[in-house]
């Protein structure tokens, strides 16, 4: 009695044992249909196996022919070398160079495939401030002096300004469109040629608390920094924190002589800060949290006042535990910068 026939698609290939069974059934006089019903493959596959046996004396699968590689191993090495030497080089440029050397057609798609096979992928570059050797040296020195800090970071009040625009475009926003709709008005994001309308805010964070949020209108100068931020906000906040150390970056309003005199007269201890080190401060990550919360709001604020209210609400919604986790990352930030010799780190 014949067993239940196994249904296979036309492109399924029989195993070596089944191919031998098919040939044996045919030599015993069974038809192609019966041999296929007993083994499994369809009649066309059975005929192809038997034809291969008659002509070549074997039932082994024929080696499939592939188009020859358009590049050699040496070409592949040169492709990777070009991409590593110039990280922003395009695949089209590499293809044109390889083609000029080998005199064989090479497409940009081939180049991308070779780079992917070597572990290289196209990614959006990390945006950071340029660093000179002196910047790196001073940043490394600053971290070396504080490489053993742990609980000391909890006494620092990290402060920084941040600007939030009415239309928040951080490069991650994408649109769904069909081919040919690139110029459609609903698929276009508008950008401003000048300073985008929005609001400037200031705040400070400490391990166990945070300062009030300050809205800054217009351009902040040293006098306004004292009258609108330091006197009404920072002084009252620091009065109950005798061991607190104040941190600020080296922006001109912060390092002006009148501001430095204010800190000396009020006996406020400052944390020295190195130039071009914004991402060493955990408050940068807090502002990123706020910006991400704002992007989750479907409707954008039409005027600065509703935007200010949203920023206030978003800041209030950040749990203090999240800020504490940022402070707890400071030893890792310092270690990462030391390991990169004052260069860029993953923070």
Short mmCIF file of C-alpha atoms in Angstrom, two decimals:
data_model
loop_
_atom_site.label_atom_id
_atom_site.label_comp_id
_atom_site.label_asym_id
_atom_site.label_seq_id
_atom_site.Cartn_x
_atom_site.Cartn_y
_atom_site.Cartn_z
CA UNK A 1 0.00 0.00 0.00
CA UNK A 2 1.36 3.33 -0.98
CA UNK A 3 2.09 5.75 1.86
CA UNK A 4 0.63 9.18 2.00
CA UNK A 5 2.22 11.26 -0.70
CA UNK A 6 4.26 14.20 0.54
CA UNK A 7 3.40 17.38 -1.31
CA UNK A 8 6.50 19.22 -2.46
CA UNK A 9 6.77 22.36 -4.57
CA UNK A 10 8.41 22.17 -7.98
CA UNK A 11 11.67 23.71 -6.77
CA UNK A 12 12.16 21.36 -3.81
CA UNK A 13 15.18 19.12 -4.34
CA UNK A 14 15.17 15.47 -3.35
CA UNK A 15 17.80 14.11 -0.98
CA UNK A 16 20.60 11.86 -2.22
CA UNK A 17 18.83 8.78 -0.79
CA UNK A 18 15.53 9.66 -2.50
CA UNK A 19 17.28 10.23 -5.83
CA UNK A 20 18.74 6.73 -5.56
CA UNK A 21 15.30 5.29 -4.82
CA UNK A 22 13.85 7.00 -7.88
CA UNK A 23 16.51 5.49 -10.15
CA UNK A 24 15.95 2.05 -8.58
CA UNK A 25 12.19 2.27 -9.11
CA UNK A 26 12.70 3.20 -12.75
CA UNK A 27 15.08 0.27 -13.31
CA UNK A 28 12.40 -1.99 -11.81
CA UNK A 29 10.03 -0.77 -14.53
CA UNK A 30 7.89 1.69 -12.57
CA UNK A 31 6.63 4.77 -14.37
CA UNK A 32 7.74 8.31 -13.57
CA UNK A 33 4.38 9.00 -11.91
CA UNK A 34 4.49 5.94 -9.66
CA UNK A 35 8.13 6.49 -8.74
CA UNK A 36 7.32 10.06 -7.82
CA UNK A 37 4.29 9.04 -5.77
CA UNK A 38 6.40 6.61 -3.73
CA UNK A 39 9.28 9.01 -3.06
CA UNK A 40 7.64 12.42 -3.05
CA UNK A 41 8.90 14.72 -5.85
CA UNK A 42 6.61 15.60 -8.72
CA UNK A 43 6.85 13.92 -12.09
CA UNK A 44 8.99 16.66 -13.64
CA UNK A 45 11.58 16.35 -10.91
CA UNK A 46 11.62 12.55 -11.28
CA UNK A 47 12.19 12.84 -15.04
CA UNK A 48 15.03 15.32 -14.48
CA UNK A 49 16.74 12.99 -11.97
CA UNK A 50 16.44 10.00 -14.31
CA UNK A 51 17.67 12.03 -17.27
CA UNK A 52 20.74 13.10 -15.24
CA UNK A 53 21.40 9.44 -14.39
CA UNK A 54 21.14 8.33 -18.02
CA UNK A 55 23.38 11.08 -19.40
CA UNK A 56 25.97 11.54 -16.65
CA UNK A 57 25.76 8.32 -14.65
CA UNK A 58 25.17 10.22 -11.43
CA UNK A 59 22.28 11.71 -9.51
CA UNK A 60 24.33 14.45 -7.82
CA UNK A 61 22.94 17.94 -8.04
CA UNK A 62 24.46 20.00 -10.80
CA UNK A 63 26.65 22.80 -9.53
CA UNK A 64 24.75 26.00 -10.10
CA UNK A 65 26.54 28.58 -12.13
CA UNK A 66 26.98 32.01 -10.60
CA UNK A 67 28.07 35.14 -12.41
CA UNK A 68 31.78 35.81 -11.87
CA UNK A 69 32.70 38.31 -9.17
CA UNK A 70 33.37 41.72 -10.60
CA UNK A 71 36.13 42.34 -8.03
CA UNK A 72 39.11 40.36 -6.84
CA UNK A 73 40.23 39.96 -3.25
CA UNK A 74 42.76 42.73 -3.83
CA UNK A 75 40.02 44.97 -5.20
CA UNK A 76 37.93 44.22 -2.11
CA UNK A 77 40.89 45.20 0.09
CA UNK A 78 41.23 48.51 -1.78
CA UNK A 79 37.49 49.16 -1.46
CA UNK A 80 37.63 48.74 2.32
CA UNK A 81 40.81 50.82 2.53
CA UNK A 82 39.18 53.71 0.66
CA UNK A 83 36.13 53.63 2.94
CA UNK A 84 38.24 53.53 6.10
CA UNK A 85 40.61 56.25 4.89
CA UNK A 86 37.78 58.61 3.92
CA UNK A 87 34.75 57.73 6.03
CA UNK A 88 32.44 59.99 4.04
CA UNK A 89 33.40 58.73 0.57
CA UNK A 90 30.40 57.65 -1.49
CA UNK A 91 29.99 54.19 -2.97
CA UNK A 92 29.71 55.77 -6.42
CA UNK A 93 33.12 57.43 -6.02
CA UNK A 94 34.69 54.16 -4.91
CA UNK A 95 33.09 52.34 -7.84
CA UNK A 96 34.45 54.88 -10.31
CA UNK A 97 37.95 54.51 -8.86
CA UNK A 98 37.91 50.70 -8.90
CA UNK A 99 36.54 50.70 -12.43
CA UNK A 100 39.29 53.06 -13.62
CA UNK A 101 41.91 50.72 -12.15
CA UNK A 102 40.50 47.34 -13.16
CA UNK A 103 38.82 48.44 -16.44
CA UNK A 104 35.86 46.26 -15.47
CA UNK A 105 32.33 47.58 -14.78
CA UNK A 106 31.68 47.90 -11.06
CA UNK A 107 28.43 49.32 -9.71
CA UNK A 108 27.88 51.31 -6.53
CA UNK A 109 25.68 48.49 -5.34
CA UNK A 110 28.61 46.07 -5.66
CA UNK A 111 30.71 48.44 -3.58
CA UNK A 112 28.09 48.64 -0.83
CA UNK A 113 27.80 44.85 -0.82
CA UNK A 114 31.56 44.41 -0.44
CA UNK A 115 31.66 46.95 2.39
CA UNK A 116 28.77 45.24 4.17
CA UNK A 117 30.52 41.89 3.82
CA UNK A 118 33.53 43.42 5.58
CA UNK A 119 31.35 44.70 8.43
CA UNK A 120 31.05 48.33 7.31
CA UNK A 121 27.62 49.97 7.12
CA UNK A 122 26.47 53.47 6.22
CA UNK A 123 25.31 55.34 9.31
CA UNK A 124 24.45 58.92 10.17
CA UNK A 125 27.62 60.60 11.54
CA UNK A 126 27.84 61.68 15.16
CA UNK A 127 27.67 65.46 15.49
CA UNK A 128 30.29 66.85 17.87
CA UNK A 129 32.35 70.00 18.26
CA UNK A 130 35.81 69.86 16.66
CA UNK A 131 38.62 69.24 19.13
CA UNK A 132 42.22 70.44 18.88
CA UNK A 133 45.11 68.64 20.56
CA UNK A 134 45.01 71.26 23.32
CA UNK A 135 41.30 70.60 23.87
CA UNK A 136 42.01 66.89 24.19
CA UNK A 137 44.91 67.46 26.57
CA UNK A 138 42.92 69.72 28.89
CA UNK A 139 39.91 67.41 28.85
CA UNK A 140 42.11 64.43 29.69
CA UNK A 141 43.79 66.39 32.49
CA UNK A 142 40.40 67.40 33.93
CA UNK A 143 39.23 63.79 33.97
CA UNK A 144 42.48 62.51 35.44
CA UNK A 145 42.03 64.87 38.38
CA UNK A 146 38.55 63.45 39.05
CA UNK A 147 38.97 59.83 38.06
CA UNK A 148 38.46 58.68 41.67
CA UNK A 149 35.32 60.72 42.27
CA UNK A 150 32.13 58.82 43.13
CA UNK A 151 29.97 60.47 45.79
CA UNK A 152 31.64 63.81 45.05
CA UNK A 153 29.55 64.13 41.90
CA UNK A 154 26.38 64.27 44.00
CA UNK A 155 27.45 67.69 45.31
CA UNK A 156 27.74 69.26 41.85
CA UNK A 157 24.96 71.50 40.52
CA UNK A 158 25.17 71.09 36.73
CA UNK A 159 23.59 73.99 34.85
CA UNK A 160 23.06 74.81 31.20
CA UNK A 161 20.82 76.71 28.82
CA UNK A 162 18.84 75.05 26.10
CA UNK A 163 16.76 76.31 23.21
CA UNK A 164 13.49 74.71 22.11
CA UNK A 165 11.99 75.63 18.76
CA UNK A 166 8.34 75.78 17.79
CA UNK A 167 9.08 73.30 15.02
CA UNK A 168 11.32 70.58 16.41
CA UNK A 169 13.31 68.83 13.69
CA UNK A 170 16.10 66.65 15.05
CA UNK A 171 16.76 64.66 11.86
CA UNK A 172 14.83 61.62 13.07
CA UNK A 173 11.47 62.73 11.66
CA UNK A 174 10.54 60.89 8.47
CA UNK A 175 7.56 60.97 6.13
CA UNK A 176 5.75 58.19 4.30
CA UNK A 177 5.52 58.89 0.58
CA UNK A 178 5.17 57.17 -2.75
CA UNK A 179 7.70 57.38 -5.54
CA UNK A 180 7.48 60.78 -7.19
CA UNK A 181 5.98 62.52 -4.12
CA UNK A 182 9.27 63.99 -2.88
CA UNK A 183 8.23 67.54 -3.80
CA UNK A 184 4.70 67.18 -2.45
CA UNK A 185 3.98 69.96 0.05
CA UNK A 186 2.85 67.50 2.73
CA UNK A 187 6.18 65.66 2.36
CA UNK A 188 8.36 68.77 2.74
CA UNK A 189 9.74 70.00 6.06
CA UNK A 190 10.19 73.76 6.22
CA UNK A 191 13.28 75.26 7.77
CA UNK A 192 14.05 78.84 8.70
CA UNK A 193 16.94 80.76 7.20
CA UNK A 194 17.59 82.62 10.44
CA UNK A 195 17.16 81.78 14.10
CA UNK A 196 14.15 79.51 14.40
CA UNK A 197 11.37 80.90 16.61
CA UNK A 198 11.28 79.31 20.04
CA UNK A 199 12.30 79.85 23.64
CA UNK A 200 15.54 79.76 25.62
CA UNK A 201 15.46 78.18 29.07
CA UNK A 202 17.94 77.65 31.89
CA UNK A 203 17.98 75.05 34.62
CA UNK A 204 20.26 73.18 36.99
CA UNK A 205 20.24 69.67 38.40
CA UNK A 206 21.72 68.04 41.47
CA UNK A 207 21.56 64.44 42.63
CA UNK A 208 18.72 65.01 45.08
CA UNK A 209 17.02 68.09 43.62
CA UNK A 210 16.83 70.55 40.76
CA UNK A 211 16.54 74.31 40.34
CA UNK A 212 13.45 76.10 39.07
CA UNK A 213 13.19 76.44 35.30
CA UNK A 214 14.00 79.94 34.01
CA UNK A 215 12.72 81.35 30.75
CA UNK A 216 15.18 83.70 29.07
CA UNK A 217 13.85 86.23 26.58
CA UNK A 218 16.15 87.57 23.91
CA UNK A 219 19.94 87.46 24.18
CA UNK A 220 21.49 86.59 27.51
CA UNK A 221 24.37 88.82 28.58
CA UNK A 222 26.39 88.86 31.78
CA UNK A 223 24.23 91.45 33.52
CA UNK A 224 21.02 89.61 32.72
CA UNK A 225 22.64 86.35 33.77
CA UNK A 226 23.14 87.84 37.23
CA UNK A 227 19.80 89.63 37.52
CA UNK A 228 17.57 86.92 36.02
CA UNK A 229 19.34 83.69 36.93
CA UNK A 230 22.00 83.94 39.62
CA UNK A 231 20.37 86.34 42.08
CA UNK A 232 16.71 85.21 41.96
CA UNK A 233 17.28 81.46 41.39
CA UNK A 234 20.80 80.23 42.12
CA UNK A 235 21.41 82.08 45.39
CA UNK A 236 18.19 80.90 47.10
CA UNK A 237 18.75 77.39 45.83
CA UNK A 238 22.33 77.18 47.15
CA UNK A 239 21.50 78.62 50.57
CA UNK A 240 20.31 75.26 51.82
CA UNK A 241 23.22 73.40 50.21
CA UNK A 242 26.44 74.44 51.97
CA UNK A 243 28.55 71.71 50.30
CA UNK A 244 27.22 72.29 46.77
CA UNK A 245 29.61 73.13 43.94
CA UNK A 246 28.26 75.17 41.03
CA UNK A 247 29.03 74.17 37.44
CA UNK A 248 28.63 76.24 34.29
CA UNK A 249 30.25 76.17 30.89
CA UNK A 250 32.60 78.81 29.50
CA UNK A 251 30.06 80.86 27.56
CA UNK A 252 30.85 84.57 27.52
CA UNK A 253 28.03 85.64 29.86
CA UNK A 254 29.22 83.00 32.37
CA UNK A 255 32.91 83.94 32.47
CA UNK A 256 32.56 87.71 32.31
CA UNK A 257 34.50 89.59 34.98
CA UNK A 258 31.35 90.89 36.63
CA UNK A 259 29.98 87.36 36.91
CA UNK A 260 33.22 85.99 38.34
CA UNK A 261 33.17 88.79 40.89
CA UNK A 262 29.62 87.84 41.82
CA UNK A 263 30.71 84.26 42.62
CA UNK A 264 33.65 85.48 44.69
CA UNK A 265 31.57 87.96 46.70
CA UNK A 266 28.86 85.33 47.37
CA UNK A 267 31.49 82.68 48.17
CA UNK A 268 30.08 80.26 45.62
CA UNK A 269 32.50 77.46 44.78
CA UNK A 270 32.80 76.76 41.06
CA UNK A 271 33.72 73.53 39.31
CA UNK A 272 36.41 74.27 36.70
CA UNK A 273 35.18 73.37 33.25
CA UNK A 274 37.05 72.60 30.05
CA UNK A 275 36.16 74.09 26.70
CA UNK A 276 34.05 72.07 24.27
CA UNK A 277 32.91 69.52 26.83
CA UNK A 278 29.11 69.83 26.80
CA UNK A 279 28.48 66.08 26.62
CA UNK A 280 30.49 65.50 29.77
CA UNK A 281 27.70 67.22 31.70
CA UNK A 282 24.66 65.07 32.55
CA UNK A 283 22.30 68.00 32.11
CA UNK A 284 22.75 67.63 28.34
CA UNK A 285 21.04 64.27 28.63
CA UNK A 286 18.23 65.81 30.66
CA UNK A 287 17.58 68.34 27.90
CA UNK A 288 17.52 65.45 25.44
CA UNK A 289 14.84 63.79 27.58
CA UNK A 290 12.78 66.98 27.41
CA UNK A 291 13.20 67.26 23.64
CA UNK A 292 12.16 63.64 23.16
CA UNK A 293 9.04 64.16 25.26
CA UNK A 294 8.15 67.20 23.16
CA UNK A 295 8.48 65.23 19.92
CA UNK A 296 5.95 62.72 21.24
CA UNK A 297 3.29 65.45 21.28
CA UNK A 298 1.34 65.21 18.04
CA UNK A 299 0.42 68.89 17.63
CA UNK A 300 3.20 71.44 17.67
CA UNK A 301 2.95 74.62 19.70
CA UNK A 302 1.99 77.61 17.57
CA UNK A 303 3.45 80.33 19.82
CA UNK A 304 6.25 80.51 22.44
CA UNK A 305 3.88 80.61 25.45
CA UNK A 306 2.32 77.17 24.90
CA UNK A 307 5.79 75.83 24.16
CA UNK A 308 7.03 77.18 27.49
CA UNK A 309 4.18 75.42 29.27
CA UNK A 310 5.04 72.16 27.51
CA UNK A 311 8.70 72.43 28.47
CA UNK A 312 7.72 73.08 32.10
CA UNK A 313 5.40 70.07 32.10
CA UNK A 314 7.98 67.85 30.42
CA UNK A 315 10.65 68.80 32.95
CA UNK A 316 8.29 68.17 35.86
CA UNK A 317 7.49 64.75 34.43
CA UNK A 318 11.14 63.63 34.50
CA UNK A 319 11.55 61.51 37.66
CA UNK A 320 14.40 62.44 39.95
CA UNK A 321 15.54 58.82 39.72
CA UNK A 322 16.34 59.39 36.04
CA UNK A 323 18.48 62.38 36.94
CA UNK A 324 20.19 60.36 39.65
CA UNK A 325 21.07 57.69 37.11
CA UNK A 326 22.74 60.40 35.02
CA UNK A 327 24.87 61.42 38.00
CA UNK A 328 25.76 57.79 38.62
CA UNK A 329 27.12 57.64 35.07
CA UNK A 330 29.73 60.34 35.73
CA UNK A 331 32.53 57.91 36.70
CA UNK A 332 31.89 56.03 33.47
CA UNK A 333 31.91 59.27 31.46
CA UNK A 334 35.24 60.25 32.97
CA UNK A 335 36.71 56.79 32.37
CA UNK A 336 35.51 56.80 28.76
CA UNK A 337 37.15 60.15 28.07
CA UNK A 338 40.38 59.00 29.69
CA UNK A 339 40.39 55.85 27.57
CA UNK A 340 39.97 58.04 24.46
CA UNK A 341 42.75 60.35 25.63
CA UNK A 342 40.43 63.33 25.94
CA UNK A 343 38.68 62.65 22.65
CA UNK A 344 35.09 61.80 21.87
CA UNK A 345 33.30 59.30 24.07
CA UNK A 346 29.99 57.50 23.86
CA UNK A 347 28.22 60.13 25.95
#
